[in-house]
Amino acid sequence: MSGYFSPKYRELSPYVPGEQPKDRKYVKLNTNESPFPPSPIALEYAARALAGLNLYSDPDCTELRRRIALTYGVTPDCVICGNGSDDILSFAFQAFCDGETPAVFADITYGFYRVFAARERIPVRIIPLKDDLTIDPEEYHNAEGTVFIANPNAPTGIALTVGEIEGILKSNEKNVVVIDEAYVDFGAESCVPLIKKYRNLFVTQTFSKSRSLAGGRLGFGIADPGLIRDLDTVRCSINPYNVNAVTQAAGVGTLSDGEYTAENCKKIIKTRAYLTDRLASLGFRLTDSLANFVFAKHEEISGDVLCAKLREKGVLVRRFDTERIRDHLRITVGSDEQTDKLLCAIGEIL
Ligand code: PMP
């Protein structure tokens, strides 16, 4: 730390993303990316956008927001776009939390929530998951703060139903409820239709998982126009050009090729079922994941040993050194070939 660093950030522990090593070729199952390339139409649109890079990108993401709105049956004034959904979540912490309005979230959930709160000096109220790692929705009723729920949750993959989320929304009229749907396309139910009924609901989604654009960095949020205006005030006070022109074009191309995304999701769901069965037969206990990853713990081998041995064999998975889940591995559901390599490596280790 230099002597120049503002004291307000000296205690900050930044978010640590899953590694992207370049030292050798790994079977990369540690950051929940899609194993499939972007849609060919996305690539074509992105390539066309390159020639216009002398100009700033559209600060309103007009065409992209129009396409997202069309896809989800809402109007464009219900949509905000960001540089990944991390950007959007960051806006939500800034717009809807402060010293008087804490952020309320689970003890085991997306690790960035804690960092956003710490960065903004927002008090937090942490609600532990139940022993079976599920969320008790009633614990979020009358939350007296801004609620953040990843649905499906990460890293467990377990999802609440829309009915359970509706209960949370009803009892929190005075608070914003943020539902982070980064993994919703792999089998869970989206809350987006509820935005017409609940003005306190903000749903975030990403192009990083089901839509194969993690490197493009594109996320979006959907809510009543009132909430979107607040978020846009924050966004335009930080960086109105937060989504670059190539990424905007790739996003539009991806949405015009919905079939490609749907097919890829089907493949992941099928491979997830296969992987879950095989891991269970190898002595793992797994949560009921509806995401593009499984969350698994072996009966006999510790998480750190297994993670390290897999790495030696060229397979990367994610492990969190956090109470209650130290022995779990979060394993991305990859292609069939990657899955076979993973299973083969685990077989050898066992
Ligand atoms: N929410 C959750 C639950 C996630 O796991 C991630 C991915 N790390 C994100 C949001 C952010 O993803 P992105 O910024 O790539 O959209």
mmCIF file of C-alpha atoms and ligand atoms in Angstrom:
data_model
loop_
_atom_site.group_PDB
_atom_site.id
_atom_site.type_symbol
_atom_site.label_atom_id
_atom_site.label_comp_id
_atom_site.label_asym_id
_atom_site.label_seq_id
_atom_site.Cartn_x
_atom_site.Cartn_y
_atom_site.Cartn_z
ATOM 1 C CA MET A 1 0.000 0.000 0.000
ATOM 2 C CA SER A 2 1.404 3.410 -0.906
ATOM 3 C CA GLY A 3 1.247 6.272 1.534
ATOM 4 C CA TYR A 4 -1.139 7.976 -0.872
ATOM 5 C CA PHE A 5 -3.968 5.451 -0.618
ATOM 6 C CA SER A 6 -7.084 7.014 0.863
ATOM 7 C CA PRO A 7 -7.705 5.826 4.432
ATOM 8 C CA LYS A 8 -11.288 5.107 3.433
ATOM 9 C CA TYR A 9 -10.083 2.102 1.414
ATOM 10 C CA ARG A 10 -7.182 0.864 3.547
ATOM 11 C CA GLU A 11 -9.185 -1.912 5.152
ATOM 12 C CA LEU A 12 -10.840 -3.002 1.900
ATOM 13 C CA SER A 13 -10.308 -6.640 0.836
ATOM 14 C CA PRO A 14 -11.094 -6.782 -2.861
ATOM 15 C CA TYR A 15 -13.101 -9.544 -4.470
ATOM 16 C CA VAL A 16 -10.881 -12.407 -5.635
ATOM 17 C CA PRO A 17 -12.127 -13.785 -8.959
ATOM 18 C CA GLY A 18 -11.533 -17.388 -9.988
ATOM 19 C CA GLU A 19 -8.119 -17.721 -11.587
ATOM 20 C CA GLN A 20 -7.564 -17.435 -15.352
ATOM 21 C CA PRO A 21 -4.127 -19.105 -15.564
ATOM 22 C CA LYS A 22 -2.055 -19.027 -18.727
ATOM 23 C CA ASP A 23 0.793 -21.362 -17.689
ATOM 24 C CA ARG A 24 -0.720 -24.448 -19.311
ATOM 25 C CA LYS A 25 -3.956 -25.615 -20.899
ATOM 26 C CA TYR A 26 -6.436 -26.532 -18.200
ATOM 27 C CA VAL A 27 -9.877 -28.083 -18.232
ATOM 28 C CA LYS A 28 -11.354 -24.890 -16.876
ATOM 29 C CA LEU A 29 -14.319 -25.560 -14.616
ATOM 30 C CA ASN A 30 -13.732 -22.847 -12.010
ATOM 31 C CA THR A 31 -15.594 -19.707 -13.142
ATOM 32 C CA ASN A 32 -18.896 -20.936 -14.581
ATOM 33 C CA GLU A 33 -18.220 -19.735 -18.104
ATOM 34 C CA SER A 34 -20.007 -21.365 -21.014
ATOM 35 C CA PRO A 35 -18.039 -24.098 -22.788
ATOM 36 C CA PHE A 36 -19.699 -23.019 -26.041
ATOM 37 C CA PRO A 37 -18.466 -20.133 -28.218
ATOM 38 C CA PRO A 38 -20.573 -16.989 -28.640
ATOM 39 C CA SER A 39 -23.425 -17.202 -31.159
ATOM 40 C CA PRO A 40 -22.115 -16.819 -34.733
ATOM 41 C CA ILE A 41 -24.541 -13.912 -35.144
ATOM 42 C CA ALA A 42 -23.049 -12.223 -32.076
ATOM 43 C CA LEU A 43 -19.596 -12.556 -33.615
ATOM 44 C CA GLU A 44 -20.790 -11.130 -36.915
ATOM 45 C CA TYR A 45 -22.431 -8.104 -35.228
ATOM 46 C CA ALA A 46 -19.377 -7.541 -33.028
ATOM 47 C CA ALA A 47 -17.035 -7.661 -36.027
ATOM 48 C CA ARG A 48 -19.140 -5.059 -37.822
ATOM 49 C CA ALA A 49 -19.023 -2.765 -34.783
ATOM 50 C CA LEU A 50 -15.205 -2.721 -34.778
ATOM 51 C CA ALA A 51 -15.016 -0.230 -37.656
ATOM 52 C CA GLY A 52 -16.957 2.339 -35.598
ATOM 53 C CA LEU A 53 -14.641 2.307 -32.605
ATOM 54 C CA ASN A 54 -13.484 5.869 -33.316
ATOM 55 C CA LEU A 55 -16.837 6.982 -31.884
ATOM 56 C CA TYR A 56 -18.042 6.625 -28.297
ATOM 57 C CA SER A 57 -20.488 3.840 -27.612
ATOM 58 C CA ASP A 58 -24.192 4.655 -27.243
ATOM 59 C CA PRO A 59 -24.467 5.736 -23.565
ATOM 60 C CA ASP A 60 -28.134 4.674 -23.539
ATOM 61 C CA CYS A 61 -27.537 1.210 -25.105
ATOM 62 C CA THR A 62 -30.682 2.010 -27.111
ATOM 63 C CA GLU A 63 -30.822 -0.977 -29.444
ATOM 64 C CA LEU A 64 -29.618 -3.434 -26.829
ATOM 65 C CA ARG A 65 -32.185 -2.253 -24.270
ATOM 66 C CA ARG A 66 -34.888 -2.466 -26.934
ATOM 67 C CA ARG A 67 -33.916 -6.085 -27.656
ATOM 68 C CA ILE A 68 -33.745 -7.029 -23.985
ATOM 69 C CA ALA A 69 -37.155 -5.416 -23.415
ATOM 70 C CA LEU A 70 -38.598 -7.343 -26.360
ATOM 71 C CA THR A 71 -37.137 -10.615 -25.067
ATOM 72 C CA TYR A 72 -38.646 -10.152 -21.604
ATOM 73 C CA GLY A 73 -41.966 -8.512 -22.529
ATOM 74 C CA VAL A 74 -41.229 -5.172 -20.845
ATOM 75 C CA THR A 75 -40.610 -1.635 -22.107
ATOM 76 C CA PRO A 76 -37.042 -0.294 -22.630
ATOM 77 C CA ASP A 77 -37.428 2.150 -19.725
ATOM 78 C CA CYS A 78 -37.509 -0.936 -17.456
ATOM 79 C CA VAL A 79 -33.970 -1.963 -18.542
ATOM 80 C CA ILE A 80 -30.451 -0.861 -17.561
ATOM 81 C CA CYS A 81 -27.243 -2.317 -19.024
ATOM 82 C CA GLY A 82 -23.831 -2.697 -17.453
ATOM 83 C CA ASN A 83 -20.283 -3.915 -17.803
ATOM 84 C CA GLY A 84 -21.214 -7.366 -16.521
ATOM 85 C CA SER A 85 -23.893 -7.792 -13.891
ATOM 86 C CA ASP A 86 -21.242 -6.907 -11.297
ATOM 87 C CA ASP A 87 -21.516 -3.339 -12.609
ATOM 88 C CA ILE A 88 -25.288 -3.396 -12.160
ATOM 89 C CA LEU A 89 -25.084 -4.931 -8.671
ATOM 90 C CA SER A 90 -22.572 -2.281 -7.693
ATOM 91 C CA PHE A 91 -25.045 0.422 -8.802
ATOM 92 C CA ALA A 92 -27.751 -1.227 -6.690
ATOM 93 C CA PHE A 93 -25.593 -1.144 -3.545
ATOM 94 C CA GLN A 94 -24.867 2.534 -4.217
ATOM 95 C CA ALA A 95 -28.437 3.502 -5.094
ATOM 96 C CA PHE A 96 -30.415 1.577 -2.482
ATOM 97 C CA CYS A 97 -28.175 1.138 0.590
ATOM 98 C CA ASP A 98 -26.559 3.539 3.055
ATOM 99 C CA GLY A 99 -25.826 3.970 6.762
ATOM 100 C CA GLU A 100 -29.529 3.743 7.586
ATOM 101 C CA THR A 101 -30.443 1.070 5.044
ATOM 102 C CA PRO A 102 -28.262 -2.017 5.467
ATOM 103 C CA ALA A 103 -27.696 -4.682 2.855
ATOM 104 C CA VAL A 104 -29.304 -7.972 3.840
ATOM 105 C CA PHE A 105 -27.955 -11.218 2.371
ATOM 106 C CA ALA A 106 -27.030 -14.811 3.167
ATOM 107 C CA ASP A 107 -23.820 -15.928 4.863
ATOM 108 C CA ILE A 108 -23.095 -18.212 1.931
ATOM 109 C CA THR A 109 -23.811 -16.424 -1.329
ATOM 110 C CA TYR A 110 -22.043 -14.464 -4.059
ATOM 111 C CA GLY A 111 -18.863 -13.165 -2.404
ATOM 112 C CA PHE A 112 -18.940 -9.804 -4.146
ATOM 113 C CA TYR A 113 -21.929 -8.607 -2.066
ATOM 114 C CA ARG A 114 -19.699 -8.253 0.990
ATOM 115 C CA VAL A 115 -17.108 -6.319 -1.007
ATOM 116 C CA PHE A 116 -19.648 -3.892 -2.499
ATOM 117 C CA ALA A 117 -21.011 -3.223 0.984
ATOM 118 C CA ALA A 118 -17.554 -2.756 2.538
ATOM 119 C CA ARG A 119 -16.471 -0.410 -0.257
ATOM 120 C CA GLU A 120 -19.509 1.825 0.309
ATOM 121 C CA ARG A 121 -19.324 1.439 4.113
ATOM 122 C CA ILE A 122 -22.784 -0.031 4.106
ATOM 123 C CA PRO A 123 -23.775 -1.985 7.221
ATOM 124 C CA VAL A 124 -24.761 -5.589 6.507
ATOM 125 C CA ARG A 125 -27.190 -8.006 8.101
ATOM 126 C CA ILE A 126 -26.177 -11.569 7.347
ATOM 127 C CA ILE A 127 -28.787 -14.327 7.397
ATOM 128 C CA PRO A 128 -27.294 -17.827 7.686
ATOM 129 C CA LEU A 129 -28.454 -20.522 5.304
ATOM 130 C CA LYS A 130 -30.166 -23.463 6.953
ATOM 131 C CA ASP A 131 -28.066 -26.563 7.766
ATOM 132 C CA ASP A 132 -28.977 -28.091 4.408
ATOM 133 C CA LEU A 133 -27.632 -24.918 2.717
ATOM 134 C CA THR A 134 -31.093 -23.754 1.609
ATOM 135 C CA ILE A 135 -32.451 -20.243 2.139
ATOM 136 C CA ASP A 136 -35.410 -19.866 4.495
ATOM 137 C CA PRO A 137 -37.463 -17.253 2.614
ATOM 138 C CA GLU A 138 -39.369 -16.240 5.757
ATOM 139 C CA GLU A 139 -36.157 -14.950 7.290
ATOM 140 C CA TYR A 140 -36.195 -12.244 4.621
ATOM 141 C CA HIS A 141 -39.716 -11.051 5.432
ATOM 142 C CA ASN A 142 -39.728 -7.479 6.825
ATOM 143 C CA ALA A 143 -35.974 -7.370 6.276
ATOM 144 C CA GLU A 144 -35.520 -3.673 7.196
ATOM 145 C CA GLY A 145 -32.816 -3.254 4.608
ATOM 146 C CA THR A 146 -32.135 -3.843 0.938
ATOM 147 C CA VAL A 147 -32.313 -7.560 0.230
ATOM 148 C CA PHE A 148 -29.862 -9.273 -2.123
ATOM 149 C CA ILE A 149 -30.634 -12.863 -3.094
ATOM 150 C CA ALA A 150 -28.841 -14.808 -5.796
ATOM 151 C CA ASN A 151 -31.442 -17.114 -7.317
ATOM 152 C CA PRO A 152 -30.266 -19.789 -7.912
ATOM 153 C CA ASN A 153 -27.874 -19.098 -5.072
ATOM 154 C CA ALA A 154 -24.129 -19.298 -5.605
ATOM 155 C CA PRO A 155 -22.230 -21.443 -4.871
ATOM 156 C CA THR A 156 -24.990 -23.870 -3.839
ATOM 157 C CA GLY A 157 -27.074 -23.709 -7.046
ATOM 158 C CA ILE A 158 -30.249 -24.052 -4.956
ATOM 159 C CA ALA A 159 -33.190 -21.912 -6.109
ATOM 160 C CA LEU A 160 -36.210 -20.379 -4.404
ATOM 161 C CA THR A 161 -39.554 -20.532 -6.205
ATOM 162 C CA VAL A 162 -41.167 -17.398 -7.603
ATOM 163 C CA GLY A 163 -43.925 -17.867 -5.002
ATOM 164 C CA GLU A 164 -41.343 -17.743 -2.191
ATOM 165 C CA ILE A 165 -39.790 -14.606 -3.660
ATOM 166 C CA GLU A 166 -43.220 -13.027 -3.993
ATOM 167 C CA GLY A 167 -43.678 -13.532 -0.236
ATOM 168 C CA ILE A 168 -40.422 -11.642 0.347
ATOM 169 C CA LEU A 169 -41.509 -8.821 -1.981
ATOM 170 C CA LYS A 170 -44.916 -8.430 -0.314
ATOM 171 C CA SER A 171 -43.463 -8.090 3.158
ATOM 172 C CA ASN A 172 -40.781 -5.611 2.070
ATOM 173 C CA GLU A 173 -42.770 -2.812 0.486
ATOM 174 C CA LYS A 174 -40.435 -0.242 2.054
ATOM 175 C CA ASN A 175 -37.273 -1.991 0.847
ATOM 176 C CA VAL A 176 -35.807 -2.838 -2.512
ATOM 177 C CA VAL A 177 -35.382 -6.570 -3.150
ATOM 178 C CA VAL A 178 -32.604 -7.426 -5.618
ATOM 179 C CA ILE A 179 -32.837 -10.857 -7.211
ATOM 180 C CA ASP A 180 -29.570 -11.782 -8.903
ATOM 181 C CA GLU A 181 -30.519 -14.206 -11.675
ATOM 182 C CA ALA A 182 -27.023 -14.799 -13.101
ATOM 183 C CA TYR A 183 -27.781 -18.543 -13.329
ATOM 184 C CA VAL A 184 -31.525 -18.537 -13.917
ATOM 185 C CA ASP A 185 -31.454 -19.878 -17.480
ATOM 186 C CA PHE A 186 -30.387 -23.366 -16.426
ATOM 187 C CA GLY A 187 -33.697 -24.460 -14.934
ATOM 188 C CA ALA A 188 -34.902 -21.984 -12.289
ATOM 189 C CA GLU A 189 -37.901 -19.695 -12.664
ATOM 190 C CA SER A 190 -37.304 -15.998 -13.417
ATOM 191 C CA CYS A 191 -38.961 -13.233 -11.383
ATOM 192 C CA VAL A 192 -38.908 -10.750 -14.246
ATOM 193 C CA PRO A 193 -42.705 -10.967 -14.804
ATOM 194 C CA LEU A 194 -43.178 -9.756 -11.202
ATOM 195 C CA ILE A 195 -41.695 -6.322 -11.944
ATOM 196 C CA LYS A 196 -45.091 -5.204 -13.237
ATOM 197 C CA LYS A 197 -46.629 -5.977 -9.857
ATOM 198 C CA TYR A 198 -43.847 -4.995 -7.413
ATOM 199 C CA ARG A 199 -42.181 -1.605 -7.683
ATOM 200 C CA ASN A 200 -39.559 -2.700 -5.130
ATOM 201 C CA LEU A 201 -38.202 -5.567 -7.275
ATOM 202 C CA PHE A 202 -34.923 -5.307 -9.164
ATOM 203 C CA VAL A 203 -33.839 -8.360 -11.192
ATOM 204 C CA THR A 204 -30.295 -8.639 -12.553
ATOM 205 C CA GLN A 205 -29.084 -10.993 -15.246
ATOM 206 C CA THR A 206 -25.917 -11.547 -17.243
ATOM 207 C CA PHE A 207 -24.668 -12.541 -20.680
ATOM 208 C CA SER A 208 -21.687 -14.276 -19.043
ATOM 209 C CA LYS A 209 -23.172 -17.732 -18.468
ATOM 210 C CA SER A 210 -25.977 -19.008 -20.713
ATOM 211 C CA ARG A 211 -25.147 -16.491 -23.456
ATOM 212 C CA SER A 212 -21.418 -17.256 -23.813
ATOM 213 C CA LEU A 213 -20.204 -13.647 -23.535
ATOM 214 C CA ALA A 214 -18.262 -13.593 -20.252
ATOM 215 C CA GLY A 215 -15.307 -11.841 -21.875
ATOM 216 C CA GLY A 216 -17.576 -9.242 -23.488
ATOM 217 C CA ARG A 217 -18.722 -8.134 -20.009
ATOM 218 C CA LEU A 218 -22.426 -7.544 -20.371
ATOM 219 C CA GLY A 219 -25.120 -7.571 -17.726
ATOM 220 C CA PHE A 220 -28.518 -5.968 -17.347
ATOM 221 C CA GLY A 221 -31.195 -5.242 -14.819
ATOM 222 C CA ILE A 222 -34.984 -5.098 -15.115
ATOM 223 C CA ALA A 223 -37.339 -3.170 -12.816
ATOM 224 C CA ASP A 224 -40.092 -0.609 -12.677
ATOM 225 C CA PRO A 225 -38.912 2.585 -14.479
ATOM 226 C CA GLY A 226 -38.699 4.420 -11.132
ATOM 227 C CA LEU A 227 -35.920 2.155 -9.864
ATOM 228 C CA ILE A 228 -34.188 2.195 -13.248
ATOM 229 C CA ARG A 229 -34.044 6.014 -13.187
ATOM 230 C CA ASP A 230 -32.320 5.920 -9.772
ATOM 231 C CA LEU A 231 -29.816 3.343 -11.000
ATOM 232 C CA ASP A 232 -29.202 5.367 -14.141
ATOM 233 C CA THR A 233 -28.409 8.446 -12.076
ATOM 234 C CA VAL A 234 -25.680 6.438 -10.349
ATOM 235 C CA ARG A 235 -24.479 4.861 -13.599
ATOM 236 C CA CYS A 236 -24.180 8.190 -15.433
ATOM 237 C CA SER A 237 -22.380 9.717 -12.454
ATOM 238 C CA ILE A 238 -19.672 7.060 -12.749
ATOM 239 C CA ASN A 239 -19.336 6.218 -16.437
ATOM 240 C CA PRO A 240 -22.132 6.751 -18.957
ATOM 241 C CA TYR A 241 -20.166 4.717 -21.527
ATOM 242 C CA ASN A 242 -20.062 1.671 -19.304
ATOM 243 C CA VAL A 243 -20.880 -0.781 -22.109
ATOM 244 C CA ASN A 244 -18.521 -0.622 -25.094
ATOM 245 C CA ALA A 245 -19.804 -0.598 -28.679
ATOM 246 C CA VAL A 246 -18.518 -4.074 -29.624
ATOM 247 C CA THR A 247 -20.175 -5.629 -26.602
ATOM 248 C CA GLN A 248 -23.458 -3.822 -27.252
ATOM 249 C CA ALA A 249 -23.452 -5.221 -30.790
ATOM 250 C CA ALA A 250 -22.558 -8.724 -29.589
ATOM 251 C CA GLY A 251 -25.423 -8.532 -27.107
ATOM 252 C CA VAL A 252 -27.925 -7.590 -29.801
ATOM 253 C CA GLY A 253 -26.626 -10.415 -31.999
ATOM 254 C CA THR A 254 -26.923 -12.913 -29.141
ATOM 255 C CA LEU A 255 -30.526 -11.947 -28.457
ATOM 256 C CA SER A 256 -31.436 -12.314 -32.104
ATOM 257 C CA ASP A 257 -30.209 -15.921 -31.869
ATOM 258 C CA GLY A 258 -32.282 -17.095 -28.910
ATOM 259 C CA GLU A 259 -32.433 -20.636 -30.246
ATOM 260 C CA TYR A 260 -28.661 -21.001 -29.942
ATOM 261 C CA THR A 261 -28.766 -19.958 -26.270
ATOM 262 C CA ALA A 262 -31.730 -22.252 -25.572
ATOM 263 C CA GLU A 263 -29.975 -25.240 -27.178
ATOM 264 C CA ASN A 264 -26.814 -24.628 -25.161
ATOM 265 C CA CYS A 265 -28.806 -24.412 -21.924
ATOM 266 C CA LYS A 266 -30.463 -27.738 -22.738
ATOM 267 C CA LYS A 267 -27.060 -29.350 -23.249
ATOM 268 C CA ILE A 268 -25.768 -27.992 -19.932
ATOM 269 C CA ILE A 269 -28.861 -29.224 -18.074
ATOM 270 C CA LYS A 270 -28.413 -32.694 -19.552
ATOM 271 C CA THR A 271 -24.706 -32.803 -18.723
ATOM 272 C CA ARG A 272 -25.447 -31.524 -15.198
ATOM 273 C CA ALA A 273 -27.743 -34.513 -14.601
ATOM 274 C CA TYR A 274 -25.077 -36.913 -15.892
ATOM 275 C CA LEU A 275 -22.312 -35.287 -13.831
ATOM 276 C CA THR A 276 -24.490 -35.282 -10.699
ATOM 277 C CA ASP A 277 -25.217 -39.019 -11.044
ATOM 278 C CA ARG A 278 -21.617 -39.922 -11.685
ATOM 279 C CA LEU A 279 -20.295 -37.841 -8.776
ATOM 280 C CA ALA A 280 -22.914 -39.328 -6.445
ATOM 281 C CA SER A 281 -21.806 -42.815 -7.451
ATOM 282 C CA LEU A 282 -18.192 -41.820 -6.689
ATOM 283 C CA GLY A 283 -19.108 -40.921 -3.089
ATOM 284 C CA PHE A 284 -19.952 -37.224 -3.378
ATOM 285 C CA ARG A 285 -22.884 -35.484 -1.744
ATOM 286 C CA LEU A 286 -24.379 -32.783 -3.932
ATOM 287 C CA THR A 287 -26.842 -29.942 -3.514
ATOM 288 C CA ASP A 288 -29.832 -29.799 -5.822
ATOM 289 C CA SER A 289 -28.275 -27.357 -8.271
ATOM 290 C CA LEU A 290 -30.286 -25.559 -10.936
ATOM 291 C CA ALA A 291 -27.232 -23.620 -12.123
ATOM 292 C CA ASN A 292 -24.458 -24.355 -14.633
ATOM 293 C CA PHE A 293 -22.341 -25.753 -11.819
ATOM 294 C CA VAL A 294 -22.636 -28.463 -9.216
ATOM 295 C CA PHE A 295 -21.683 -28.095 -5.569
ATOM 296 C CA ALA A 296 -20.202 -31.306 -4.280
ATOM 297 C CA LYS A 297 -18.468 -32.655 -1.201
ATOM 298 C CA HIS A 298 -16.727 -35.998 -1.006
ATOM 299 C CA GLU A 299 -17.453 -38.197 1.996
ATOM 300 C CA GLU A 300 -13.767 -38.949 2.630
ATOM 301 C CA ILE A 301 -11.402 -36.494 0.929
ATOM 302 C CA SER A 302 -11.046 -32.893 2.065
ATOM 303 C CA GLY A 303 -11.868 -30.120 -0.373
ATOM 304 C CA ASP A 304 -8.382 -28.582 -0.411
ATOM 305 C CA VAL A 305 -6.667 -31.902 -1.166
ATOM 306 C CA LEU A 306 -9.092 -32.746 -3.937
ATOM 307 C CA CYS A 307 -8.896 -29.257 -5.443
ATOM 308 C CA ALA A 308 -5.068 -29.330 -5.426
ATOM 309 C CA LYS A 309 -4.880 -32.830 -6.905
ATOM 310 C CA LEU A 310 -7.299 -31.899 -9.666
ATOM 311 C CA ARG A 311 -5.160 -28.868 -10.437
ATOM 312 C CA GLU A 312 -2.071 -31.079 -10.733
ATOM 313 C CA LYS A 313 -4.003 -33.112 -13.265
ATOM 314 C CA GLY A 314 -4.889 -29.984 -15.225
ATOM 315 C CA VAL A 315 -8.482 -29.577 -14.019
ATOM 316 C CA LEU A 316 -9.493 -26.312 -12.345
ATOM 317 C CA VAL A 317 -12.492 -26.192 -10.009
ATOM 318 C CA ARG A 318 -13.459 -23.581 -7.394
ATOM 319 C CA ARG A 319 -13.245 -23.972 -3.654
ATOM 320 C CA PHE A 320 -14.168 -21.373 -1.012
ATOM 321 C CA ASP A 321 -12.208 -21.328 2.222
ATOM 322 C CA THR A 322 -15.325 -20.424 4.173
ATOM 323 C CA GLU A 323 -16.892 -22.015 7.216
ATOM 324 C CA ARG A 324 -19.390 -24.809 6.485
ATOM 325 C CA ILE A 325 -18.353 -25.190 2.823
ATOM 326 C CA ARG A 326 -14.566 -25.737 3.075
ATOM 327 C CA ASP A 327 -14.887 -29.289 1.820
ATOM 328 C CA HIS A 328 -17.199 -28.482 -1.060
ATOM 329 C CA LEU A 329 -16.068 -27.965 -4.622
ATOM 330 C CA ARG A 330 -17.997 -25.811 -7.046
ATOM 331 C CA ILE A 331 -17.577 -27.419 -10.425
ATOM 332 C CA THR A 332 -18.751 -25.747 -13.635
ATOM 333 C CA VAL A 333 -20.787 -27.956 -15.946
ATOM 334 C CA GLY A 334 -18.680 -27.885 -19.095
ATOM 335 C CA SER A 335 -18.818 -29.707 -22.396
ATOM 336 C CA ASP A 336 -19.226 -33.497 -22.405
ATOM 337 C CA GLU A 337 -15.530 -33.827 -23.188
ATOM 338 C CA GLN A 338 -14.496 -31.609 -20.269
ATOM 339 C CA THR A 339 -16.869 -33.519 -17.988
ATOM 340 C CA ASP A 340 -15.321 -36.847 -18.972
ATOM 341 C CA LYS A 341 -11.824 -35.474 -18.320
ATOM 342 C CA LEU A 342 -12.938 -34.260 -14.904
ATOM 343 C CA LEU A 343 -14.525 -37.586 -13.996
ATOM 344 C CA CYS A 344 -11.496 -39.461 -15.219
ATOM 345 C CA ALA A 345 -9.193 -37.275 -13.067
ATOM 346 C CA ILE A 346 -11.415 -37.729 -10.010
ATOM 347 C CA GLY A 347 -11.487 -41.498 -10.609
ATOM 348 C CA GLU A 348 -7.674 -41.580 -10.622
ATOM 349 C CA ILE A 349 -7.411 -39.478 -7.465
ATOM 350 C CA LEU A 350 -9.894 -41.639 -5.562
HETATM 351 N N1 PMP B 1 -23.951 -12.894 -9.661
HETATM 352 C C1 PMP B 1 -23.500 -14.100 -9.349
HETATM 353 C C2 PMP B 1 -24.281 -14.932 -8.397
HETATM 354 C C3 PMP B 1 -22.321 -14.583 -9.927
HETATM 355 O O1 PMP B 1 -21.842 -15.787 -9.597
HETATM 356 C C4 PMP B 1 -21.624 -13.767 -10.850
HETATM 357 C C5 PMP B 1 -20.385 -14.294 -11.547
HETATM 358 N N2 PMP B 1 -19.239 -14.282 -10.873
HETATM 359 C C6 PMP B 1 -22.123 -12.487 -11.106
HETATM 360 C C7 PMP B 1 -23.305 -12.098 -10.515
HETATM 361 C C8 PMP B 1 -21.414 -11.517 -11.987
HETATM 362 O O2 PMP B 1 -21.267 -11.946 -13.275
HETATM 363 P P1 PMP B 1 -20.934 -10.963 -14.467
HETATM 364 O O3 PMP B 1 -20.337 -9.703 -13.886
HETATM 365 O O4 PMP B 1 -19.989 -11.710 -15.318
HETATM 366 O O5 PMP B 1 -22.243 -10.673 -15.140
#
